[in-house]
C-alpha atoms as an extended CHARMM CRD file, in Angstrom:
* protein
*
        30  EXT
         1         1  MET       CA            -17.6020000000        2.9320000000      -19.4750000000  PROA      1               0.0000000000
         2         2  HSD       CA            -15.9000000000        4.9700000000      -16.7840000000  PROA      2               0.0000000000
         3         3  CYS       CA            -12.4550000000        4.3080000000      -15.3930000000  PROA      3               0.0000000000
         4         4  HSD       CA            -13.0260000000        3.6030000000      -11.7200000000  PROA      4               0.0000000000
         5         5  TYR       CA             -9.5780000000        2.1850000000      -11.0310000000  PROA      5               0.0000000000
         6         6  LEU       CA             -8.5290000000        5.0450000000       -8.7450000000  PROA      6               0.0000000000
         7         7  LEU       CA            -11.8960000000        5.0790000000       -6.9920000000  PROA      7               0.0000000000
         8         8  ALA       CA            -11.7690000000        1.3250000000       -6.4470000000  PROA      8               0.0000000000
         9         9  LYS       CA             -8.2070000000        1.6520000000       -5.1650000000  PROA      9               0.0000000000
        10        10  LYS       CA             -9.3120000000        4.2280000000       -2.5900000000  PROA      10              0.0000000000
        11        11  ILE       CA            -12.1690000000        2.0170000000       -1.3820000000  PROA      11              0.0000000000
        12        12  ASP       CA            -10.3270000000       -1.2960000000       -1.3960000000  PROA      12              0.0000000000
        13        13  GLN       CA             -6.5350000000       -1.4200000000       -1.3000000000  PROA      13              0.0000000000
        14        14  ALA       CA             -6.6210000000       -4.9840000000       -2.6130000000  PROA      14              0.0000000000
        15        15  VAL       CA             -7.3840000000       -4.0990000000       -6.2210000000  PROA      15              0.0000000000
        16        16  HSD       CA             -8.3350000000       -7.2150000000       -8.1450000000  PROA      16              0.0000000000
        17        17  PRO       CA             -6.6430000000       -7.9950000000      -11.4890000000  PROA      17              0.0000000000
        18        18  GLN       CA            -10.1000000000       -7.8240000000      -13.0690000000  PROA      18              0.0000000000
        19        19  HSD       CA            -10.3910000000       -4.1870000000      -12.0240000000  PROA      19              0.0000000000
        20        20  ILE       CA             -6.9200000000       -3.4520000000      -13.3490000000  PROA      20              0.0000000000
        21        21  GLN       CA             -7.7490000000       -5.0990000000      -16.6800000000  PROA      21              0.0000000000
        22        22  ALA       CA            -10.9950000000       -3.1360000000      -16.9500000000  PROA      22              0.0000000000
        23        23  TYR       CA             -9.1000000000        0.0870000000      -16.2020000000  PROA      23              0.0000000000
        24        24  LEU       CA             -6.4220000000       -0.6210000000      -18.8060000000  PROA      24              0.0000000000
        25        25  ASP       CA             -9.1080000000       -1.4720000000      -21.3560000000  PROA      25              0.0000000000
        26        26  CYS       CA            -10.8990000000        1.7770000000      -20.5740000000  PROA      26              0.0000000000
        27        27  GLN       CA             -7.6750000000        3.7870000000      -20.8170000000  PROA      27              0.0000000000
        28        28  SER       CA             -6.8550000000        2.2650000000      -24.1930000000  PROA      28              0.0000000000
        29        29  LYS       CA            -10.2680000000        3.3680000000      -25.5160000000  PROA      29              0.0000000000
        30        30  LYS       CA             -9.5800000000        7.0250000000      -24.7330000000  PROA      30              0.0000000000
């Protein structure tokens, strides 16, 4: 799984909590 949080943020300023959670989960797996 890739961390697309920054990419998603660039595309859509309204980042959904689901995206944030997925990003945090990805970061914790590093």
